Short mmCIF file of N, CA and C in Angstrom, two decimals:
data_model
loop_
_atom_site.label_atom_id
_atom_site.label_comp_id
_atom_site.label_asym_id
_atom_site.label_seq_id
_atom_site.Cartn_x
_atom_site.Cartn_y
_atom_site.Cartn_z
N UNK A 1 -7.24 14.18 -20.02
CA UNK A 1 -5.99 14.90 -19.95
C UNK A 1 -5.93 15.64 -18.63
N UNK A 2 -4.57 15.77 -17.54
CA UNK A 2 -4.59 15.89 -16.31
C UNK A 2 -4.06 17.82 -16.72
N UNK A 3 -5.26 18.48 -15.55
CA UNK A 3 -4.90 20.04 -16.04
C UNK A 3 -4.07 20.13 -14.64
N UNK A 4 -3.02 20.88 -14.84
CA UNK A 4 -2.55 21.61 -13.85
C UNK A 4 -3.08 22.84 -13.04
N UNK A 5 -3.29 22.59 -11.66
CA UNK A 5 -4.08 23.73 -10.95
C UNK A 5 -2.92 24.43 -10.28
N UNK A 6 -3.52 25.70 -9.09
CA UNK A 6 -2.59 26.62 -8.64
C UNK A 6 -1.46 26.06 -8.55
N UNK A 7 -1.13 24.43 -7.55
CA UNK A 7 -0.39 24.38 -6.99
C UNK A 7 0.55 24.31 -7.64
N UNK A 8 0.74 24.37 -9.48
CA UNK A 8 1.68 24.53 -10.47
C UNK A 8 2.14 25.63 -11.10
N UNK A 9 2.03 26.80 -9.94
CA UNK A 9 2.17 28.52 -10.78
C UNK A 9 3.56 28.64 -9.85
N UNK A 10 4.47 28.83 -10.34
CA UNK A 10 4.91 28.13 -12.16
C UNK A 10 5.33 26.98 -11.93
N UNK A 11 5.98 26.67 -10.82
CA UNK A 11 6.68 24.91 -10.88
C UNK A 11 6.19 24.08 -9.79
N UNK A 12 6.05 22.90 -9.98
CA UNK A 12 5.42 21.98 -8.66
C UNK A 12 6.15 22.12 -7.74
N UNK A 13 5.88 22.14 -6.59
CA UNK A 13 6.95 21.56 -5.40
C UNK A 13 7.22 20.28 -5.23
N UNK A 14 8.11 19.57 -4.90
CA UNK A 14 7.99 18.04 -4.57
C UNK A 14 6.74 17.77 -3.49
N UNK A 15 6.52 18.78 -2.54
CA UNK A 15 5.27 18.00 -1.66
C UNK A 15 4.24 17.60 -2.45
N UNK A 16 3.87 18.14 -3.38
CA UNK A 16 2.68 18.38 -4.03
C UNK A 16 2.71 16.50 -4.62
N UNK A 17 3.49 15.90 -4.21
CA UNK A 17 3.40 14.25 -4.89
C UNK A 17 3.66 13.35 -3.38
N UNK A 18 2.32 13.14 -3.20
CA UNK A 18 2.81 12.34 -1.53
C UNK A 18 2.03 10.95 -1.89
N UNK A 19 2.91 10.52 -0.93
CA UNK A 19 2.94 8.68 -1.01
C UNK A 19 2.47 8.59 0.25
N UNK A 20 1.23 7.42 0.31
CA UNK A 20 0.57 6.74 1.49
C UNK A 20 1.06 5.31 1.62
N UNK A 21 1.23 4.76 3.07
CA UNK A 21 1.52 3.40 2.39
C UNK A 21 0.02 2.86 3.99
N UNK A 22 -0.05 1.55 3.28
CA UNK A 22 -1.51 0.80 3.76
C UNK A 22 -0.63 0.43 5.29
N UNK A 23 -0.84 0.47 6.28
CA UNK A 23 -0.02 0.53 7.51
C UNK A 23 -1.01 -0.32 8.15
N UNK A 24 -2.23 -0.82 7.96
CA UNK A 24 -3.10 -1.79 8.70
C UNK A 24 -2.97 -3.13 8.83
N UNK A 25 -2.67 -3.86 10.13
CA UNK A 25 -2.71 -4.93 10.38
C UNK A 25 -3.56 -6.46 9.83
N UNK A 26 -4.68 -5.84 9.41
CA UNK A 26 -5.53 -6.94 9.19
C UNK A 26 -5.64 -7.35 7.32
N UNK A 27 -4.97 -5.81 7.23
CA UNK A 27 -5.43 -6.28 5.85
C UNK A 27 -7.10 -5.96 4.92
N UNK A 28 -7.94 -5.60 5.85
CA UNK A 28 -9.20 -6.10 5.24
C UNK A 28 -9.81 -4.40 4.83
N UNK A 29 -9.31 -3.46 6.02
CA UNK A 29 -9.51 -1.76 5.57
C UNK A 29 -8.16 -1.60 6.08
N UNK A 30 -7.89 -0.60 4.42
CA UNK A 30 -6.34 0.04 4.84
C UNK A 30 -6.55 1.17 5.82
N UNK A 31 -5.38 1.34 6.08
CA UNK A 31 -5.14 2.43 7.42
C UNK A 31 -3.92 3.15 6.68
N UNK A 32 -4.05 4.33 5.83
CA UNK A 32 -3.31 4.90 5.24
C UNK A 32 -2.36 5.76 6.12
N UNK A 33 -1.17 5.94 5.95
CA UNK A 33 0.10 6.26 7.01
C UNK A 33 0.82 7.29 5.93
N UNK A 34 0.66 8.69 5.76
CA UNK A 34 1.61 9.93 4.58
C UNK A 34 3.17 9.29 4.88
N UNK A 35 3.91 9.32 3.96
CA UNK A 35 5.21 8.98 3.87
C UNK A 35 5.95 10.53 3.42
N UNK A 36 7.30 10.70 3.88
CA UNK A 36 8.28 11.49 3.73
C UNK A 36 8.41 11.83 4.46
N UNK A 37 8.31 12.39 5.41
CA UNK A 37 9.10 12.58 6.76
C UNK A 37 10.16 11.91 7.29
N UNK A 38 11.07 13.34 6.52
CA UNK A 38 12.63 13.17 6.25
C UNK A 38 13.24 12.10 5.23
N UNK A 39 12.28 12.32 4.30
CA UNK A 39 13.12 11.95 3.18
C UNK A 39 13.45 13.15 2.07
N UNK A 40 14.30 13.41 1.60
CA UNK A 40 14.74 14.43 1.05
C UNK A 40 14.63 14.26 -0.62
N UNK A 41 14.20 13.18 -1.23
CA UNK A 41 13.99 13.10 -2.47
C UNK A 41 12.98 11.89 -3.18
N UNK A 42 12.44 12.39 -3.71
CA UNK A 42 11.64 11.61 -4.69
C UNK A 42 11.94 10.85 -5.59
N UNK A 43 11.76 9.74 -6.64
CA UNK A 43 12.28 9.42 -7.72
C UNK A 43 11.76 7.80 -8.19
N UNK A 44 10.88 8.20 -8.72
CA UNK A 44 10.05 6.86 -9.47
C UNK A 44 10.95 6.10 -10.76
N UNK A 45 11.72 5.12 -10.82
CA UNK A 45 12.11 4.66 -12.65
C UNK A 45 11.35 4.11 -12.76
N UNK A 46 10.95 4.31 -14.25
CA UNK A 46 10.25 3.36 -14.79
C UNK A 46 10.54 2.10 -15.13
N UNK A 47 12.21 2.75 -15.34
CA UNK A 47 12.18 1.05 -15.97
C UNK A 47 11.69 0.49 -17.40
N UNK A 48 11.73 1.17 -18.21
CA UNK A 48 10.96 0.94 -19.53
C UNK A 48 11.98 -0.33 -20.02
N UNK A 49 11.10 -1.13 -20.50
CA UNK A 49 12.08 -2.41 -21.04
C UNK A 49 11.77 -2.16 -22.58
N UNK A 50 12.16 -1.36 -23.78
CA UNK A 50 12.38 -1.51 -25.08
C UNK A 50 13.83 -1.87 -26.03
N UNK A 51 13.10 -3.66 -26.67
CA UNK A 51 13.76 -3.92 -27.27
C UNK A 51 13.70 -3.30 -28.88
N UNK A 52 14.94 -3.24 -29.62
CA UNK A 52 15.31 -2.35 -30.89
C UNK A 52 15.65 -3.70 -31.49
N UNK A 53 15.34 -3.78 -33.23
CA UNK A 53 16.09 -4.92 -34.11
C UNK A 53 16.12 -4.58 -35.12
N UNK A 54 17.48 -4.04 -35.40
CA UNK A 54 17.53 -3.54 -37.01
C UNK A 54 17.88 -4.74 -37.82
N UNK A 55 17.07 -4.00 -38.87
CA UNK A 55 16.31 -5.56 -39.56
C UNK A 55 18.32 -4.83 -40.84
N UNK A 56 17.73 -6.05 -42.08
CA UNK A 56 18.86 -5.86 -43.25
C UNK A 56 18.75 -4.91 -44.02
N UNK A 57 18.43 -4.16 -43.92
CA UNK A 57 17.73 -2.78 -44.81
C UNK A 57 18.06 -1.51 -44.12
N UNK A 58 18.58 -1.52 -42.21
CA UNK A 58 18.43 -0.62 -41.19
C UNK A 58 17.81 -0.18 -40.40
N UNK A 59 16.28 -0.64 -41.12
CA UNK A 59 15.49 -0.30 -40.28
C UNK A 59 15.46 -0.43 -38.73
N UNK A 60 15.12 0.17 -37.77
CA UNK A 60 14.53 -0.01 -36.34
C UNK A 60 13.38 -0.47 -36.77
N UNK A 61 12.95 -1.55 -35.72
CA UNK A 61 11.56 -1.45 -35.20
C UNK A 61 11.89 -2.14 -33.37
N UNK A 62 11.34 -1.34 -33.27
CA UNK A 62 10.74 -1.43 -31.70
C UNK A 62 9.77 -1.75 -30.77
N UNK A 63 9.93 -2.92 -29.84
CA UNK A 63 8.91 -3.18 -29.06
C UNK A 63 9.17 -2.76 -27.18
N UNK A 64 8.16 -2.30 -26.97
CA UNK A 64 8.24 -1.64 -25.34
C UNK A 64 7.63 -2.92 -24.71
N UNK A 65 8.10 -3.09 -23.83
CA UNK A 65 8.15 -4.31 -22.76
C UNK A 65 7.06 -3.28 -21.36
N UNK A 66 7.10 -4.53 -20.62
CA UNK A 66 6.32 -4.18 -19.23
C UNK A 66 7.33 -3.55 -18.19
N UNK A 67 7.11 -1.87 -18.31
CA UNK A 67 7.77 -1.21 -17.43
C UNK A 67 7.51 -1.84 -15.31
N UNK A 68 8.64 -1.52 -15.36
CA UNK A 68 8.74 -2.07 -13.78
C UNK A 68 9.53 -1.35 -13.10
N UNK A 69 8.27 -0.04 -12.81
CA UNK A 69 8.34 1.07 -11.80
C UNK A 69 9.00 0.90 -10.80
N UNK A 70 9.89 1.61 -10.27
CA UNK A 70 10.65 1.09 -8.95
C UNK A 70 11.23 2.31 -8.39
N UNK A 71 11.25 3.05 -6.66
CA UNK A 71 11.29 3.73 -6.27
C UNK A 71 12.85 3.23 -5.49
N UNK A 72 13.79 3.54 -5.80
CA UNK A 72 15.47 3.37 -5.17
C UNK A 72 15.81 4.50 -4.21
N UNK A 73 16.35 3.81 -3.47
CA UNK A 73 17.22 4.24 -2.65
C UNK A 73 16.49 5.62 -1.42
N UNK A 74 14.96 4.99 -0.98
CA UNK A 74 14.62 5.83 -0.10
C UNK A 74 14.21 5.86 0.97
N UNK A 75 15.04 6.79 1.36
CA UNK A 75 15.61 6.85 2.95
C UNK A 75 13.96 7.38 3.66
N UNK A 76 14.33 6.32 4.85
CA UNK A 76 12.61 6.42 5.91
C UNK A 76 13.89 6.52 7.00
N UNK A 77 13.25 7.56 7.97
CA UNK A 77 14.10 7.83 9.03
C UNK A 77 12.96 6.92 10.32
N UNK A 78 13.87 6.53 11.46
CA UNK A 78 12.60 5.42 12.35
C UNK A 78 12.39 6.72 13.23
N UNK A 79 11.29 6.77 13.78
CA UNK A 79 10.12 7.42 14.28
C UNK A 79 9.11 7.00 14.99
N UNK A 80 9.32 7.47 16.11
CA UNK A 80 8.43 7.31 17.09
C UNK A 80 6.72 7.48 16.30
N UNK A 81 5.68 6.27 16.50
CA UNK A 81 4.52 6.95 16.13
C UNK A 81 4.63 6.56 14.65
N UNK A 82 5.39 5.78 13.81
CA UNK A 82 5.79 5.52 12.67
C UNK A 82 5.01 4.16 11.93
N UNK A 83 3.79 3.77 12.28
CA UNK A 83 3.91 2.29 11.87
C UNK A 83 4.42 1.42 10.97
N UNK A 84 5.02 2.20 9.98
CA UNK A 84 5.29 1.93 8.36
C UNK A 84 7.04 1.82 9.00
N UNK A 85 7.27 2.73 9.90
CA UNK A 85 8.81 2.12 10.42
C UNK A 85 8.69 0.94 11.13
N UNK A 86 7.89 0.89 11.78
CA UNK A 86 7.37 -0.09 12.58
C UNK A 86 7.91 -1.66 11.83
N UNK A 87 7.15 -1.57 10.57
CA UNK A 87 6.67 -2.33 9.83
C UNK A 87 8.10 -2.98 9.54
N UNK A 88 9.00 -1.80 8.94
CA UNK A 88 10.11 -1.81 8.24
C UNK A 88 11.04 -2.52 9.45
N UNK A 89 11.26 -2.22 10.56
CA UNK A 89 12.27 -2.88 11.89
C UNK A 89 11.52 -3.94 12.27
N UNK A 90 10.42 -4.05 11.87
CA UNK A 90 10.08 -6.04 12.68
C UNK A 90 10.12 -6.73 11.67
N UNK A 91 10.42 -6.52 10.40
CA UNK A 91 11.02 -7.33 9.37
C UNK A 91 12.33 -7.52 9.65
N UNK A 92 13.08 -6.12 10.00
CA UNK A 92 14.14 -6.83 9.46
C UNK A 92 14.77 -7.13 10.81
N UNK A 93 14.14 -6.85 11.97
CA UNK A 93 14.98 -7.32 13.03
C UNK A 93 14.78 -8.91 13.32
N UNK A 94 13.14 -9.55 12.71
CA UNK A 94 13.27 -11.00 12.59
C UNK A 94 13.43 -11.39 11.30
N UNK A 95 13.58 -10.74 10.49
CA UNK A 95 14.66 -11.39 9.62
C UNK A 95 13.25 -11.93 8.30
N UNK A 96 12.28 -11.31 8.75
CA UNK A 96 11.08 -12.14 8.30
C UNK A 96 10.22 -11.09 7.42
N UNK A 97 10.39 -10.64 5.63
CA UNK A 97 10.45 -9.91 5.20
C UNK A 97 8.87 -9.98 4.45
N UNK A 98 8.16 -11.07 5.23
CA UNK A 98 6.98 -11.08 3.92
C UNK A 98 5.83 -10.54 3.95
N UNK A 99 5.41 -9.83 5.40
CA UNK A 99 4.87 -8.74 5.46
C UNK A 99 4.96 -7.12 5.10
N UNK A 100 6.33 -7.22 3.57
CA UNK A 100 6.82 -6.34 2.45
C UNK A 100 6.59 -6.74 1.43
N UNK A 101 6.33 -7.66 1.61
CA UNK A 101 6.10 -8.23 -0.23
C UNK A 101 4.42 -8.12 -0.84
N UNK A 102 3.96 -8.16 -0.14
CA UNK A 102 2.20 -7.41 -0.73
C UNK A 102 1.40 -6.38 -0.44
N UNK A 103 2.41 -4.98 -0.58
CA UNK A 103 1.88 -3.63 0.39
C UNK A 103 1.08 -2.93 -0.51
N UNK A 104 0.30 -2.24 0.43
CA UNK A 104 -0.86 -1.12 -0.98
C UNK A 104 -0.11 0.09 -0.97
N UNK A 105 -0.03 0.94 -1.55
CA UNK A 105 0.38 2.40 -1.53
C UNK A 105 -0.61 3.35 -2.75
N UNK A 106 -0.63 4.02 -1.85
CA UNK A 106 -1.47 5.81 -2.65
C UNK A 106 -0.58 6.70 -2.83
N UNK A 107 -0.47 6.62 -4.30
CA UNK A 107 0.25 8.28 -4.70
C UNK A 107 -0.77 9.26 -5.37
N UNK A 108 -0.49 10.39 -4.72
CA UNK A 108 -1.56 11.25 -5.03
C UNK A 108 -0.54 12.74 -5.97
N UNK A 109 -1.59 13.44 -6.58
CA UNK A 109 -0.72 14.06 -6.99
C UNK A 109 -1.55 15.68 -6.89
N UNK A 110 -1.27 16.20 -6.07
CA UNK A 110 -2.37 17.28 -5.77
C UNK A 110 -1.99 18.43 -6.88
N UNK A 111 -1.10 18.11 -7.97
CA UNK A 111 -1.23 19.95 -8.42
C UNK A 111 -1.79 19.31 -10.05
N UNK A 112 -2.50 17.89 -9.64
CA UNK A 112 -3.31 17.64 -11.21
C UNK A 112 -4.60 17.39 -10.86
N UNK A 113 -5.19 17.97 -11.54
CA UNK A 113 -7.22 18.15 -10.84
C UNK A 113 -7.81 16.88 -11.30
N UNK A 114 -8.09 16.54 -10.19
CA UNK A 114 -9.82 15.15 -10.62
C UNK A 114 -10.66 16.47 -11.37
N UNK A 115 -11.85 15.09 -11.39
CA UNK A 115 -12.87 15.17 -12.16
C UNK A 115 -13.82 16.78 -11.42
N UNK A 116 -13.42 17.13 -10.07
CA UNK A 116 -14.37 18.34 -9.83
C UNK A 116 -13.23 19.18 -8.83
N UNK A 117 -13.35 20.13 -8.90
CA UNK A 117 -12.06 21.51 -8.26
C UNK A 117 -11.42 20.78 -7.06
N UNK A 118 -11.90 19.86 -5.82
CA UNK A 118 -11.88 19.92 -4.68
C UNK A 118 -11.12 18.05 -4.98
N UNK A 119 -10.92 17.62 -6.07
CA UNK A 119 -10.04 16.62 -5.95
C UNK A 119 -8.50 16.62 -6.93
N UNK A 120 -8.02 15.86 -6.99
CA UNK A 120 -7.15 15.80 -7.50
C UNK A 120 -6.55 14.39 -7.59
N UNK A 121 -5.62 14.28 -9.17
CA UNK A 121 -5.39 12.46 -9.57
C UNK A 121 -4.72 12.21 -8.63
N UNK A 122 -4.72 10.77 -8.06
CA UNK A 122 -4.25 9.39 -7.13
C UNK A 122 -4.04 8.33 -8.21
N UNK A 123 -3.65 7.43 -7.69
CA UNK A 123 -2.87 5.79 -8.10
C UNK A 123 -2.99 4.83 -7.08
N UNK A 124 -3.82 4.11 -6.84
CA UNK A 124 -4.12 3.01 -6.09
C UNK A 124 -2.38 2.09 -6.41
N UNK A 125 -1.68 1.53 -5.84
CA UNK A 125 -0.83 0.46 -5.96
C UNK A 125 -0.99 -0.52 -5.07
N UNK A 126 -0.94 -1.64 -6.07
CA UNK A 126 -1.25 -3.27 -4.96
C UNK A 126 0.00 -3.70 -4.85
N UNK A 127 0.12 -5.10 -4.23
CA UNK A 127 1.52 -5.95 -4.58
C UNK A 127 2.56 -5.37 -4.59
N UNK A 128 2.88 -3.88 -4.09
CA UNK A 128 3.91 -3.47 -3.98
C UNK A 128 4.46 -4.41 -2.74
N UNK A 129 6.22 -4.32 -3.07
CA UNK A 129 7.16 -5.19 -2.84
C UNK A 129 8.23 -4.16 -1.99
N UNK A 130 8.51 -4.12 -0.85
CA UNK A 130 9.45 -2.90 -0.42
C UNK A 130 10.97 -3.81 0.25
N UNK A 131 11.98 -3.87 -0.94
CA UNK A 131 12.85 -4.67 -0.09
C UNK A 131 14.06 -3.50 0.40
N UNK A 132 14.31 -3.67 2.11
CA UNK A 132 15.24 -3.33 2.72
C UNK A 132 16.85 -3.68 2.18
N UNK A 133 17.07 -2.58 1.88
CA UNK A 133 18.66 -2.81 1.36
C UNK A 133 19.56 -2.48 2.78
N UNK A 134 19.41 -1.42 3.65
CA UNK A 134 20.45 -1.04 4.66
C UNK A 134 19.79 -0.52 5.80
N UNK A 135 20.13 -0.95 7.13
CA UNK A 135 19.80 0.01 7.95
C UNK A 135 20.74 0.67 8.40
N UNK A 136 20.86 2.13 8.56
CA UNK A 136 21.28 3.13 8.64
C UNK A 136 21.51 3.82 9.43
N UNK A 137 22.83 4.70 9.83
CA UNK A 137 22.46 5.35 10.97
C UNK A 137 24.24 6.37 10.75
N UNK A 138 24.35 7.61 11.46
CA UNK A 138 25.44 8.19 10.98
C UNK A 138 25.57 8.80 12.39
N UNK A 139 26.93 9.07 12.37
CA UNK A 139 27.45 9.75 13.85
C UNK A 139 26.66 10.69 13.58
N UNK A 140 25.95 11.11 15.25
CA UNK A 140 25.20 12.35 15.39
C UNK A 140 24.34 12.51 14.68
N UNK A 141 23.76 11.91 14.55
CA UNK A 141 22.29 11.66 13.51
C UNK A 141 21.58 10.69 13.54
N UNK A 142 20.51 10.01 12.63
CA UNK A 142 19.49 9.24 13.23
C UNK A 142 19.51 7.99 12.71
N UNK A 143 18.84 6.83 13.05
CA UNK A 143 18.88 5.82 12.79
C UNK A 143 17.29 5.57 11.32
N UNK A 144 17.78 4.50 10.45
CA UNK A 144 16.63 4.54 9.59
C UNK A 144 16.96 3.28 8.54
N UNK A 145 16.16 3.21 7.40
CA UNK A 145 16.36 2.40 6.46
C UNK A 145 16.21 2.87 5.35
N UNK A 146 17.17 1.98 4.31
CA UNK A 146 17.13 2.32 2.50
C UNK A 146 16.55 1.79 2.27
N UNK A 147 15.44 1.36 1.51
CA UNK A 147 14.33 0.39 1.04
C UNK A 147 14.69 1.05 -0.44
N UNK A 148 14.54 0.15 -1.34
CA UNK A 148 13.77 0.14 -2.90
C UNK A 148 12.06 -0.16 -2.55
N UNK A 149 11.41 0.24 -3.29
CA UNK A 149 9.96 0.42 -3.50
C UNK A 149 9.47 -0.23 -4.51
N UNK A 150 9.25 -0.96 -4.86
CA UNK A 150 8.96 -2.03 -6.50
C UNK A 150 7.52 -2.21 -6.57
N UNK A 151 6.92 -1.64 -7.40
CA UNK A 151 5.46 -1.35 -8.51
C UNK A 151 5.57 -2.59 -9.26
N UNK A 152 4.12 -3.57 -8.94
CA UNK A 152 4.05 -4.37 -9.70
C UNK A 152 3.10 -4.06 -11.11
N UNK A 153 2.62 -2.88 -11.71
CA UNK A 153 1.73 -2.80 -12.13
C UNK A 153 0.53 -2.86 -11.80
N UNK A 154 0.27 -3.48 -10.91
CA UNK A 154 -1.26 -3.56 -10.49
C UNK A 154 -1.88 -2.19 -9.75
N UNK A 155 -2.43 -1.38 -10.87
CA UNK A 155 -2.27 0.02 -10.55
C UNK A 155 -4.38 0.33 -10.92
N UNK A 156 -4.87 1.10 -9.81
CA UNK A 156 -6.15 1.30 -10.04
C UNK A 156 -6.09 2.96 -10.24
N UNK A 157 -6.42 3.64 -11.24
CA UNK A 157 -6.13 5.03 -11.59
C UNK A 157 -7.85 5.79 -10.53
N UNK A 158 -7.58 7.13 -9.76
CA UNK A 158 -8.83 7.99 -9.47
C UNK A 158 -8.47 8.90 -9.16
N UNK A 159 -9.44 9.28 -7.48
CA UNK A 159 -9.16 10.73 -7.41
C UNK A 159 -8.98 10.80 -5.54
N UNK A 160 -8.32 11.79 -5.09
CA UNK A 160 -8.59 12.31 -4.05
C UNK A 160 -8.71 13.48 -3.40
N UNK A 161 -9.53 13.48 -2.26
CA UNK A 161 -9.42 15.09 -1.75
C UNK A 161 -8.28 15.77 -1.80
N UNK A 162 -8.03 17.04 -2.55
CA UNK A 162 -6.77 17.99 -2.69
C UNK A 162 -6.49 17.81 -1.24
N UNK A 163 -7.20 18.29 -0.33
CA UNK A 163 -6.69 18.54 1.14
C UNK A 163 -7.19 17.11 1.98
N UNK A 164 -6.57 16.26 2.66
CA UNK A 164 -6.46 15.15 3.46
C UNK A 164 -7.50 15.59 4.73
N UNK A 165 -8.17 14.97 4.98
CA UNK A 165 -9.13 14.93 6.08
C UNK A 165 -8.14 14.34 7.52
N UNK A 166 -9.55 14.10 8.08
CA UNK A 166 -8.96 12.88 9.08
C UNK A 166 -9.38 11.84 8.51
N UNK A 167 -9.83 10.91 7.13
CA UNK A 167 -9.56 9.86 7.02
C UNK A 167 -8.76 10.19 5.39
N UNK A 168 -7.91 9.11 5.21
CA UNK A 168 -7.60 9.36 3.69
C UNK A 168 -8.51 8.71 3.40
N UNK A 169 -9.19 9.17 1.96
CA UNK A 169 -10.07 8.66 0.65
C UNK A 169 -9.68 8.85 -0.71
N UNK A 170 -9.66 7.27 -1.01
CA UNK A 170 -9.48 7.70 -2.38
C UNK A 170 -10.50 6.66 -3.02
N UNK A 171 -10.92 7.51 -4.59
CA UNK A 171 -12.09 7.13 -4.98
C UNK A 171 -11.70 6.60 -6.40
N UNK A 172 -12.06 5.40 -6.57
CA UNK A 172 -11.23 5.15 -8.23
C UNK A 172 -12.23 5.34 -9.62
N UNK A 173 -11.66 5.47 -10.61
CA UNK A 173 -12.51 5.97 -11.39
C UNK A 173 -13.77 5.02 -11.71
N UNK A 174 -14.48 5.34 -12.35
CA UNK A 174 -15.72 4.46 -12.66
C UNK A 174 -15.62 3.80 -14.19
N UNK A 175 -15.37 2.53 -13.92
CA UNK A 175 -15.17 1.46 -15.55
C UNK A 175 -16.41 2.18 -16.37
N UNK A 176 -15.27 1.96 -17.73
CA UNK A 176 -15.99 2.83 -18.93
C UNK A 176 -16.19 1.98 -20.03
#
């Protein structure tokens, strides 16, 4: 059961939930890249797929389907020094989207404690899928993209340092 530490006296902040995305070329060690800078909102659906069948009597019964987490409509502003923008404009300026379709991402959640004071729960995500809906840009203001964020499930549950080093680490739990 995940305890809430200081950073929840009394309500979380949204920072307190930051997203990494794997920004490394090769693939073989991620190169974790913090996301939000200048995005102004958060918002995971789940997506819960439950079907209902009332039987001849009235009854409900209910079966829950394979939720399919999906992060809409969030705005990445382009940025100098950005690789993850990087990533996002050489897709879509060649048109060539499939270096989005198998991304890792770390969500961490610093105001719920790991296993000892000095960590706190993370979410390994594989196979994440990031498709570009718009690129963006408004008089007198900046240029960027809308991406949806799509969670395939392939989710490894652990822990990471409350406070980010100079390398990110995250450590997954140990099979039980």
């Amino acid at each position: 059961m995940a305890e809430f530490n200081s950073y929840a006296a009394p309500k979380v902040e949204t920072k307190r939930f930051k997203i990494y995305a794997d920004v490394s070329e090769s693939g073989l060690a991620p190169e974790w890249e913090l996301q939000g800078r200048g995005v102004e909102s958060w918002t995971v659906e789940e997506n819960q797929d439950v079907e209902k069948t009332t039987d001849v009597l009235g009854y409900v019964d209910m079966e829950r389907g394979t939720a399919q987490p999906t992060q809409s409509g969030v705005a990445i502003k382009l940025r100098k020094g950005s690789k993850f923008a990087e990533m996002l404009f050489n897709a879509w300026f060649k048109r060539d989207t499939s270096k989005l379709d198998a991304v890792k991402m770390l969500q961490k959640f610093e105001f719920a404690d790991g296993a000892d004071e000095n960590t706190c729960l993370a979410r390994l995500e594989e196979d994440v899928m990031i498709a570009i809906n718009n690129f963006t840009g408004e008089a007198g203001g900046y240029l960027g993209f809308e991406v949806d964020i799509h969670y395939a499930n392939k989710t490894t549950t652990g822990t990471m340092p409350k406070v980010d080093g100079e390398t990110i680490t995250f450590t997954p739990d140990s099979a039980e």
